[in-house]
Coordinates of C-alpha atoms and ligand atoms in Angstrom, one line a residue:
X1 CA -17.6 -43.4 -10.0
X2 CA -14.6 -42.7 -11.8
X3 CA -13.5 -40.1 -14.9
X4 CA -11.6 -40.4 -17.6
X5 CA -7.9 -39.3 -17.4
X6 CA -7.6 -35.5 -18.7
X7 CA -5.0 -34.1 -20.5
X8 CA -3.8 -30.9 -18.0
X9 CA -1.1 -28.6 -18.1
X10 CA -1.5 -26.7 -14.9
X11 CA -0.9 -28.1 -11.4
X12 CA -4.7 -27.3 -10.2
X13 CA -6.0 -29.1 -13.2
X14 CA -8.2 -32.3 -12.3
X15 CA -6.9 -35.8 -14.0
X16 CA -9.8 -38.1 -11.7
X17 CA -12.7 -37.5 -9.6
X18 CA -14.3 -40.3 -7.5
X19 CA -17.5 -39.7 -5.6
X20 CA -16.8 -42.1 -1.8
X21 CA -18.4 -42.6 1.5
X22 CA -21.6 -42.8 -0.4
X23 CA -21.5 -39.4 -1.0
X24 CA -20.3 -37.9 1.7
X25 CA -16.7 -37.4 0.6
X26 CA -15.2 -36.5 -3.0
X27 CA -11.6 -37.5 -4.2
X28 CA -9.7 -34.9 -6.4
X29 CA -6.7 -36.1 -8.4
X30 CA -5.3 -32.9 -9.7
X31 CA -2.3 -33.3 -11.9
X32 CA 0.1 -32.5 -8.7
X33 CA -1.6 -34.0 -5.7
X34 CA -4.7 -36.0 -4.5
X35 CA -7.4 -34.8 -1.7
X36 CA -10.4 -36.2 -0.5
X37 CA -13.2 -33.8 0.9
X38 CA -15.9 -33.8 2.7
X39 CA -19.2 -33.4 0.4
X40 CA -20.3 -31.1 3.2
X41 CA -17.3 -28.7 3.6
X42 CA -17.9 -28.6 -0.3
X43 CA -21.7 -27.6 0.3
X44 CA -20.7 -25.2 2.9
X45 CA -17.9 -23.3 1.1
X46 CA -18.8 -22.9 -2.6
X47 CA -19.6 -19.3 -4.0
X48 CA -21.1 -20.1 -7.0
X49 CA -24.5 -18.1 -5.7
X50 CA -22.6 -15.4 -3.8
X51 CA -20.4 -15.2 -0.6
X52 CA -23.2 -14.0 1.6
X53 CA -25.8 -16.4 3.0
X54 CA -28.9 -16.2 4.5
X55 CA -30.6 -17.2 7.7
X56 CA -31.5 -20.5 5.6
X57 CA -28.5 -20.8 3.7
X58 CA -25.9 -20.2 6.9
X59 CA -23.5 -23.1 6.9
X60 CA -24.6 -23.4 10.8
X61 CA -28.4 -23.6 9.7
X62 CA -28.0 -26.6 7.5
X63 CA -28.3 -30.0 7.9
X64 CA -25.2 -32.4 7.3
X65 CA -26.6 -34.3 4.8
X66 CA -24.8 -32.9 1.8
X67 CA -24.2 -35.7 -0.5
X68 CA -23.1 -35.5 -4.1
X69 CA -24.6 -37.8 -7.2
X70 CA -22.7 -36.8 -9.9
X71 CA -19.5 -35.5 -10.7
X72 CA -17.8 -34.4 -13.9
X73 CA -15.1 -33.0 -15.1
X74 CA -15.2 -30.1 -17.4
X75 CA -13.0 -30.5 -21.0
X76 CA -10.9 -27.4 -19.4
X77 CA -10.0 -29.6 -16.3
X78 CA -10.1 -26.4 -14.8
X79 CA -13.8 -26.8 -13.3
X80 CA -15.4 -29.7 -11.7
X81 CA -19.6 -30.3 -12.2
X82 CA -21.5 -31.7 -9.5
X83 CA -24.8 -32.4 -8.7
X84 CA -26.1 -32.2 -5.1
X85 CA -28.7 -35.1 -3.5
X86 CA -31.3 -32.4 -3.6
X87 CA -31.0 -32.3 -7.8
X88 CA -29.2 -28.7 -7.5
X89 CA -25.6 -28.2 -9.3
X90 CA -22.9 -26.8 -8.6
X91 CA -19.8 -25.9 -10.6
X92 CA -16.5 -25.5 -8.6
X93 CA -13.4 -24.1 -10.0
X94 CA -9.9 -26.0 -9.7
X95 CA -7.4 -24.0 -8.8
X96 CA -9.9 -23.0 -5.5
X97 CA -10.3 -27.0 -4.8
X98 CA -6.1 -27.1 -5.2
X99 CA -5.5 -24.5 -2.9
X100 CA -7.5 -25.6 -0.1
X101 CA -6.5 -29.1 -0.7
X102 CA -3.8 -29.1 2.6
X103 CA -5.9 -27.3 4.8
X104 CA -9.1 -28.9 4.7
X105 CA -8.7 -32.1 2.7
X106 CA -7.2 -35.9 3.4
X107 CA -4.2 -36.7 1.3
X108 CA -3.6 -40.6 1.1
X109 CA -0.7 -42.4 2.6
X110 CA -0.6 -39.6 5.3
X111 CA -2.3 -38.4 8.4
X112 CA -0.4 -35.8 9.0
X113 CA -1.7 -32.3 8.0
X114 CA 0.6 -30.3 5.2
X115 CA 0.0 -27.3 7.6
X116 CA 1.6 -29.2 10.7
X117 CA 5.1 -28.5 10.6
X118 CA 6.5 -25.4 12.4
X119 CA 8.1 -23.0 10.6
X120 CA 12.3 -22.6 11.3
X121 CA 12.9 -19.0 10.6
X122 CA 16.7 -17.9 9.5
X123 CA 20.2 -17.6 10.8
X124 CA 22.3 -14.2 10.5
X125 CA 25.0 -16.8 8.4
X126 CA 22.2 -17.3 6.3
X127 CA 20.2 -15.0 5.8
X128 CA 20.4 -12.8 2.3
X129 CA 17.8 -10.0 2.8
X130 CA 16.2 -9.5 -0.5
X131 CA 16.5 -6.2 -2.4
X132 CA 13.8 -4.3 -3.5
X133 CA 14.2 -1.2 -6.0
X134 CA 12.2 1.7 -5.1
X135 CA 11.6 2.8 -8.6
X136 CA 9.9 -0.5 -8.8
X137 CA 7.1 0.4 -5.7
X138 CA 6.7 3.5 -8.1
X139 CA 6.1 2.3 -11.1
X140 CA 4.6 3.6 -14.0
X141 CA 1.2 1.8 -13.7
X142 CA -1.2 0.5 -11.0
X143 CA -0.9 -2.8 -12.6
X144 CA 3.2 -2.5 -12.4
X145 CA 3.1 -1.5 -9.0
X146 CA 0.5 -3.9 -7.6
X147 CA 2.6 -7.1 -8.8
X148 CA 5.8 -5.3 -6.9
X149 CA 3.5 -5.0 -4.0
X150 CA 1.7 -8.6 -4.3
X151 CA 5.4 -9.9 -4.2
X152 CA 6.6 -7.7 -1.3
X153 CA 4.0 -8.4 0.9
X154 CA 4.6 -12.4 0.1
X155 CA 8.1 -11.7 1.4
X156 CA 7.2 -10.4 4.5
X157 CA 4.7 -12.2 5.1
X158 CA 4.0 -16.0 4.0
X159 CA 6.5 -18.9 5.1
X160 CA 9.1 -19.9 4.0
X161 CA 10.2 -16.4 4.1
X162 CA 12.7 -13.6 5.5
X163 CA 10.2 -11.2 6.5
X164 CA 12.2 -8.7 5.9
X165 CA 13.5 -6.5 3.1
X166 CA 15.7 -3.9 2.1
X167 CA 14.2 -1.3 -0.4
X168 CA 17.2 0.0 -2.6
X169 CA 17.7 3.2 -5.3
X170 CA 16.1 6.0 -2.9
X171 CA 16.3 9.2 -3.5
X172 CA 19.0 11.0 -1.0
X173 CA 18.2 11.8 2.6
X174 CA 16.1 14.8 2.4
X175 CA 16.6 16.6 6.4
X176 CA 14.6 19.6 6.6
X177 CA 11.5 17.2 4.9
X178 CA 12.2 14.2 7.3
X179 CA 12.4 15.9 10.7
X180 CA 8.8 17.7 9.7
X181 CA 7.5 13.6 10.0
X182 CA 4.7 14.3 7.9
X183 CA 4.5 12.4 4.6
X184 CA 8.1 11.4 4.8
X185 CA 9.8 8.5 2.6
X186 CA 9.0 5.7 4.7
X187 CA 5.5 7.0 5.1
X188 CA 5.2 7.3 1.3
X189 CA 6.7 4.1 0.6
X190 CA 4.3 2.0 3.3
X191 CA 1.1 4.1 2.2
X192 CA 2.3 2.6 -1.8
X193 CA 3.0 -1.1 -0.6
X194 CA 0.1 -1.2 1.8
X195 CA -2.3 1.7 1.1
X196 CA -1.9 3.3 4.9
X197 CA -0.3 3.1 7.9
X198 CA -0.7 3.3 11.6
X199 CA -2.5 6.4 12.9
X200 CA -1.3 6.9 16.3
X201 CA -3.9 7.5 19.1
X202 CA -2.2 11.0 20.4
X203 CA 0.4 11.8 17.3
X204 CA -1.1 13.8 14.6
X205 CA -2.1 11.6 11.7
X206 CA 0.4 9.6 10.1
X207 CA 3.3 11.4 11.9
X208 CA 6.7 9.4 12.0
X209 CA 8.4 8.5 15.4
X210 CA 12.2 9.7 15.4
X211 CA 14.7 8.0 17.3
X212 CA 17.3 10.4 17.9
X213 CA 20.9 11.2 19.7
X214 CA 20.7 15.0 19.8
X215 CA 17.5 16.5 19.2
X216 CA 16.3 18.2 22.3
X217 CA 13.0 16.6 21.8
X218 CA 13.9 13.4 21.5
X219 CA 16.4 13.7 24.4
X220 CA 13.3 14.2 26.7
X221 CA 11.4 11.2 25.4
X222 CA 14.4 8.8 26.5
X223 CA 13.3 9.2 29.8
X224 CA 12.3 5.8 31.2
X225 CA 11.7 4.5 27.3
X226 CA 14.8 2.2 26.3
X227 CA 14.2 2.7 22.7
X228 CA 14.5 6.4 23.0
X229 CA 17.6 6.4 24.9
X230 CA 20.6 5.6 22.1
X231 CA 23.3 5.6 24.9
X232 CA 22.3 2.1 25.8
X233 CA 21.6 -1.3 24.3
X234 CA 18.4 -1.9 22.8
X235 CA 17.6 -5.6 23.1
X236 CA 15.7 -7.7 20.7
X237 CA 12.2 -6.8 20.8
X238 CA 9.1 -6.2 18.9
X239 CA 7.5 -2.7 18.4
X240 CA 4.1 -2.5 19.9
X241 CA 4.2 -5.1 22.7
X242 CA 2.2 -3.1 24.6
X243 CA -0.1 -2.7 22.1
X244 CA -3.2 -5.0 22.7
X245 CA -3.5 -5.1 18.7
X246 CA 0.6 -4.7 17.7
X247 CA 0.9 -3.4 14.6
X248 CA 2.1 -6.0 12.0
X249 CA 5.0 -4.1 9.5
X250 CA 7.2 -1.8 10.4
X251 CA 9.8 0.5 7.7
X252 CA 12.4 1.7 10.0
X253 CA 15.2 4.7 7.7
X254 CA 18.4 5.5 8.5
X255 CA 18.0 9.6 8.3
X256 CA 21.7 10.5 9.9
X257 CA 24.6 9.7 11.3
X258 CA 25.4 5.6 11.6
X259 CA 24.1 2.9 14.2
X260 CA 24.6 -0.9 14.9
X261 CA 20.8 -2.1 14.3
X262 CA 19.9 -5.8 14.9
X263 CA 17.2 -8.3 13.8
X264 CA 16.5 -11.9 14.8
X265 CA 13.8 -14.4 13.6
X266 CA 11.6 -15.3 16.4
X267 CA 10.7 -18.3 14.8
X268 CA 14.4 -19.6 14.7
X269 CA 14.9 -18.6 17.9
X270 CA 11.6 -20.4 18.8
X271 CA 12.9 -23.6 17.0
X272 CA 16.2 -23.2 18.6
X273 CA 14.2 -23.4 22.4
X274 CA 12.7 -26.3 21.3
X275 CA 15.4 -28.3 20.2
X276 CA 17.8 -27.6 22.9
X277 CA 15.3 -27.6 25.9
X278 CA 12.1 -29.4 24.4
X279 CA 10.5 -29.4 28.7
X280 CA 10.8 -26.0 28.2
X281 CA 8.6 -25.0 25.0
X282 CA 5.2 -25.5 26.5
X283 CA 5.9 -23.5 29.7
X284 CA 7.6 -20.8 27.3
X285 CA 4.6 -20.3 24.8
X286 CA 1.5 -20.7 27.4
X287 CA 3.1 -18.4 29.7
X288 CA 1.7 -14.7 30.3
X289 CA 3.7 -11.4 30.6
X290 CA 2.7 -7.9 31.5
X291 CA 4.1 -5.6 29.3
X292 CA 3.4 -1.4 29.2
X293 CA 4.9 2.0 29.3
X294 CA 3.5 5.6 30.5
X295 CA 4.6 7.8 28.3
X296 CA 5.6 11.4 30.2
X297 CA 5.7 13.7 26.9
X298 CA 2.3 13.4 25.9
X299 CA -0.1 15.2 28.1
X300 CA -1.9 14.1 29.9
X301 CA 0.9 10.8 30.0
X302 CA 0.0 7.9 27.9
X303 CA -0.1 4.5 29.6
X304 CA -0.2 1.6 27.5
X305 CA -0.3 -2.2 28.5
X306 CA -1.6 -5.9 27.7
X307 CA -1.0 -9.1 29.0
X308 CA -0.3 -11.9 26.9
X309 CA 1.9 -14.8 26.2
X310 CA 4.8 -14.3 24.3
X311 CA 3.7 -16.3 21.2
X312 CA 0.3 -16.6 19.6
X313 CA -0.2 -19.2 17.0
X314 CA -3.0 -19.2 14.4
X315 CA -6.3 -20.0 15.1
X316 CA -6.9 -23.5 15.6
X317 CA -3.5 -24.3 15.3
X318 CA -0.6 -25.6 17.9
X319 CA 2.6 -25.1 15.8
X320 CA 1.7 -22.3 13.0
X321 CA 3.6 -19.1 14.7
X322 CA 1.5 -16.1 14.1
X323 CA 3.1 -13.4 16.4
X324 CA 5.8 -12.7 19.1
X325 CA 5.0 -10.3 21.6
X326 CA 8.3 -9.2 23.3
X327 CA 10.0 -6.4 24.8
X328 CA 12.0 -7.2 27.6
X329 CA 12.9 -3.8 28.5
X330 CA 9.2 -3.5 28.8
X331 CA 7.5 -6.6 30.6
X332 CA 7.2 -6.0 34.2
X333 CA 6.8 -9.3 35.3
X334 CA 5.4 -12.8 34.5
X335 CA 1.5 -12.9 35.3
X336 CA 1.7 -17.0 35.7
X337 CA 0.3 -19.1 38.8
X338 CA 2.4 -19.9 41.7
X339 CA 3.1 -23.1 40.5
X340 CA 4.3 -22.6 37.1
X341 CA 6.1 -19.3 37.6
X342 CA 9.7 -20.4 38.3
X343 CA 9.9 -23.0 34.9
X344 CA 8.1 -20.2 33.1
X345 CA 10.9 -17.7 34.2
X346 CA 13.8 -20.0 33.5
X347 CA 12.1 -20.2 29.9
X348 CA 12.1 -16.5 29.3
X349 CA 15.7 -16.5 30.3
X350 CA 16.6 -19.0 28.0
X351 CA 14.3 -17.4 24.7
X352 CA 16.4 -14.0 25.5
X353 CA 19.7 -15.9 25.8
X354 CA 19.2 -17.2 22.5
X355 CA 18.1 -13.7 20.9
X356 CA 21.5 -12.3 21.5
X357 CA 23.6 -15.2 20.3
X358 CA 25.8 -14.8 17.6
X359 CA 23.9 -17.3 15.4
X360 CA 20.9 -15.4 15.4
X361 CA 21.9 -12.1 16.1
X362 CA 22.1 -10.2 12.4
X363 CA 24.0 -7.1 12.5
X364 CA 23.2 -4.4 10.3
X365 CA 25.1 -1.0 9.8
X366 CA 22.3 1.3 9.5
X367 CA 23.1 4.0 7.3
X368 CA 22.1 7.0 5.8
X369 CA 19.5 6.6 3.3
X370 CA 18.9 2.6 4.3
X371 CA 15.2 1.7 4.6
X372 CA 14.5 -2.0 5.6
X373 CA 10.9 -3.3 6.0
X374 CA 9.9 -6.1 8.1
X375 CA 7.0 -8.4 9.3
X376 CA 6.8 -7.0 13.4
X377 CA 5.3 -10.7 14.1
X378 CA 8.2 -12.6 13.6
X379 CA 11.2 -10.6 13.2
X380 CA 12.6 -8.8 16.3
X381 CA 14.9 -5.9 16.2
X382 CA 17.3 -4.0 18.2
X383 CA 20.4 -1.8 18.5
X384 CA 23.4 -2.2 19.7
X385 CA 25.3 0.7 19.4
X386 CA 25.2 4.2 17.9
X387 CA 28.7 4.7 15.4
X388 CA 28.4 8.0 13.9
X389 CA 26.1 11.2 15.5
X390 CA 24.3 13.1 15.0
X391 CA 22.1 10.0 14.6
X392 CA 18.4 9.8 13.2
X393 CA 16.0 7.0 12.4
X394 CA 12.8 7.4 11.5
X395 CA 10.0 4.8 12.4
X396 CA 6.7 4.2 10.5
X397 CA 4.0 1.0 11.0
X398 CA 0.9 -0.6 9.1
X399 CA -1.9 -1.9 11.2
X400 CA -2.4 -5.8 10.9
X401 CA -6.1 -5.4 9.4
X402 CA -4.6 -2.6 6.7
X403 CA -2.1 -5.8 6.0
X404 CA -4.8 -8.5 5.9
X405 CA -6.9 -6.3 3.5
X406 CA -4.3 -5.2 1.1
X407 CA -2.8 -8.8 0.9
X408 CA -6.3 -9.7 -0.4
X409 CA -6.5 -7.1 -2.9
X410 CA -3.7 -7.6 -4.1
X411 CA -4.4 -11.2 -4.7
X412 CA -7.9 -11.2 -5.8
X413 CA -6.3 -8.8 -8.5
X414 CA -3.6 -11.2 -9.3
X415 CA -5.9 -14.3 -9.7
X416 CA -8.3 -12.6 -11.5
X417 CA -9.2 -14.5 -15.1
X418 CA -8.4 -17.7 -12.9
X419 CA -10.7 -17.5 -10.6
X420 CA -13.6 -15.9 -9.9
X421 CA -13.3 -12.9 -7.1
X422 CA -16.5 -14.5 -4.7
X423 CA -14.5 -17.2 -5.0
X424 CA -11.4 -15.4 -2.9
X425 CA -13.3 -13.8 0.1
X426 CA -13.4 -16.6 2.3
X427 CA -9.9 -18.0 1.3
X428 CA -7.2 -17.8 4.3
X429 CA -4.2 -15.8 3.4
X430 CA -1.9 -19.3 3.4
X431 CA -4.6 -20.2 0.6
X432 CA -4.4 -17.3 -1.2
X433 CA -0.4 -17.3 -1.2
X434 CA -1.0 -21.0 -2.6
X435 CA -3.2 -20.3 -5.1
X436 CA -1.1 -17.4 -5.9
X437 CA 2.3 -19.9 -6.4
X438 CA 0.1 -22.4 -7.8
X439 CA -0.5 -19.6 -10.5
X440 CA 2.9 -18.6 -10.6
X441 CA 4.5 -22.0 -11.5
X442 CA 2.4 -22.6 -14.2
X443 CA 3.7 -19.2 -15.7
Ligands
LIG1 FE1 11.6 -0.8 18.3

């Protein structure tokens, strides 16, 4: 059954709709791309009686018989009509069909799944971190400072990106305030972007971490705890390894004194590994680590570790890079069978040979008043030096599922009067950033 061409403006607005497979399958023509889905994903996924469902309505409690009769476009071309087997209806909105079109549907003339290709990361030649003003994160209005927020977090977070950022126009270093580490300016400016940040199981609250060359304090942390000692080098790593859950974004501000910080994207360094020693990839990203600390300043000492494999990909997927997990200063020891161990370790030698090349290596001058911001899954960080002391930096961190539910927010606000708010729960963050560009280009 076919529909008469529509006149559309937007990119989610639907030109054709043809009912296939006897049903079972509907073809979308949007005015930007074509997707054919399954009639019963459709069934399964709509919200136009709620997000919740019950023990009858459960996707998993259904029979796969969902077949649609009828199907007609609305005159806005912005909502598509269809009528089920069983004589209900069903009204879908576009841009929600467009988004999920290359995650869930078949595009013709290709097999190959939009969401297939792995993502490259950046150089230290080309990388430009973005600037972000501060005044901007503290606007005037909640509505001001959620679209600064909505396009922070897409920065840091959604690919192709940097996953880092550098927030500029802060107010001056303030000493006495910082070294209390309660409410300080990176906590302030994480709690505005992402509406809280990590509370630490011994640290009071939402205390910072210092990192520090003179304090007496933090002279008895570096004990056994690289990070903590600034006399040596701090290789690449990510904060949290240790962590079962790491914690997804760190804001890391330059209080005193200077340093030589780095940062590398794991996922070019990942991309590099694979092109240069492809045998090596598999035994690289399957392979499991034990990485922990003990902690002697806490009492009584905490001891912290996990075991994992140095990358975790999404769910369901072989190539989409969600996380690293590294700290070689950190990891004890592969935990691999006998017979994989020695290809596994050669692998590990080669990702950290690659994390300290020049390439990929970005130095930064970390000084006073600087305040970058980065995704902790994909961008690694380090130090190579300290320039000037006394020397202070000051360390704060956001929780992945703090992350994951501001993102939404922040969407679902930003598509609102496009589409409907049931209509955003289920959506996967990738969707949400689609429907969110989708949006955007049309503007
Ligand atoms: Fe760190």
């Amino acid at each position: 059954m076919s529909q008469p061409l529509n006149e559309v403006e937007s990119p989610w607005g639907i030109v054709r709709c043809d009912i296939c497979s006897d049903g079972a399958a509907l073809t979308i023509a949007f005015s930007s791309e074509t997707f054919t889905f399954h009639a019963q994903w459709l069934h399964d996924a709509k919200c136009d009686t709620g997000t919740s469902r019950t023990a009858a309505t459960a996707y998993c409690s259904k029979l796969t018989d969902a077949r649609i009769i009828k199907a007609s476009i609305r005159s806005t071309a912005v909502d598509l009509d269809l009528v089920w087997q069983d004589g209900t209806r069903s009204c879908l909105p576009a841009l929600w069909l467009r988004a999920y079109g290359p995650l869930v549907g078949q595009q013709p003339s290709t097999t190959v799944p939009l969401q297939g290709t792995a993502p490259k990361g950046w150089l230290a030649n080309t990388l430009e971190i973005p600037h972000v003003d501060y005044q901007d994160i503290f606007a005037a209005t909640e509505d001001q400072c959620s679209i600064v927020a909505e396009s922070v977090l897409d920065l840091l977070l959604m690919n192709p990106s940097t996953g880092i950022i550098k927030i500029v126009n802060l107010p001056p270093p303030d000493l006495e305030g910082e070294h209390s580490k309660s409410n300080t300016l990176v906590t302030q400016v994480l709690k505005k972007l992402f509406g809280s940040v990590f509370q630490h199981p011994r640290r009071t609250g939402e205390k910072t971490f210092n990192v520090s060359s003179h304090h007496e304090e933090d002279a008895k942390r570096a004990h056994g705890l690289p990070n903590y000692d600034t006399a040596q080098v701090l290789l690449p790593h990510v904060d949290h390894a240790h962590y079962v859950h790491p914690i997804q974004i760190q804001g890391w501000y330059g209080l005193e004194g200077e340093s030589e910080n780095t940062f590398v994207s794991g996922l070019r360094a990942l991309q590099t590994l694979q092109d240069e020693a492809p045998d090596l990839y598999e035994p690289f990203v399957t392979s499991q680590m034990a990485v922990g600390r003990k902690v002697d300043y806490y009492s009584p000492p905490l001891r912290q570790g996990a075991v994992d494999s140095p990358v975790t990909f999404h769910p369901g997927s072989s190539t989409a890079v969600k996380r690293f997990r590294w700290h070689a200063h950190l990891t004890g020891s592969l935990v691999t069978p006998f017979d994989t161990f020695q290809l596994a370790r050669i692998a590990h030698q080669k990702f950290q040979e690659i994390l300290t090349r020049d390439s990929h290596l970005l130095r930064v001058r970390l000084r006073p008043g600087d305040l970058y911001v980065w995704n902790n899954f994909t961008i690694l960080h380090g130090r190579e030096r300290v320039l000037v002391t006394p020397r202070t930096g000051v360390g704060q961190t956001v929780p992945e599922q703090v992350v994951a539910d501001r993102y939404r927010e922040l969407k679902t606000k930003s598509l609102k009067g496009v589409l409907g708010e049931d209509w955003v729960v289920h959506m996967p963050s990738e969707v949400l950033f689609q429907a969110g560009e989708l949006v955007r280009g049309q503007t």
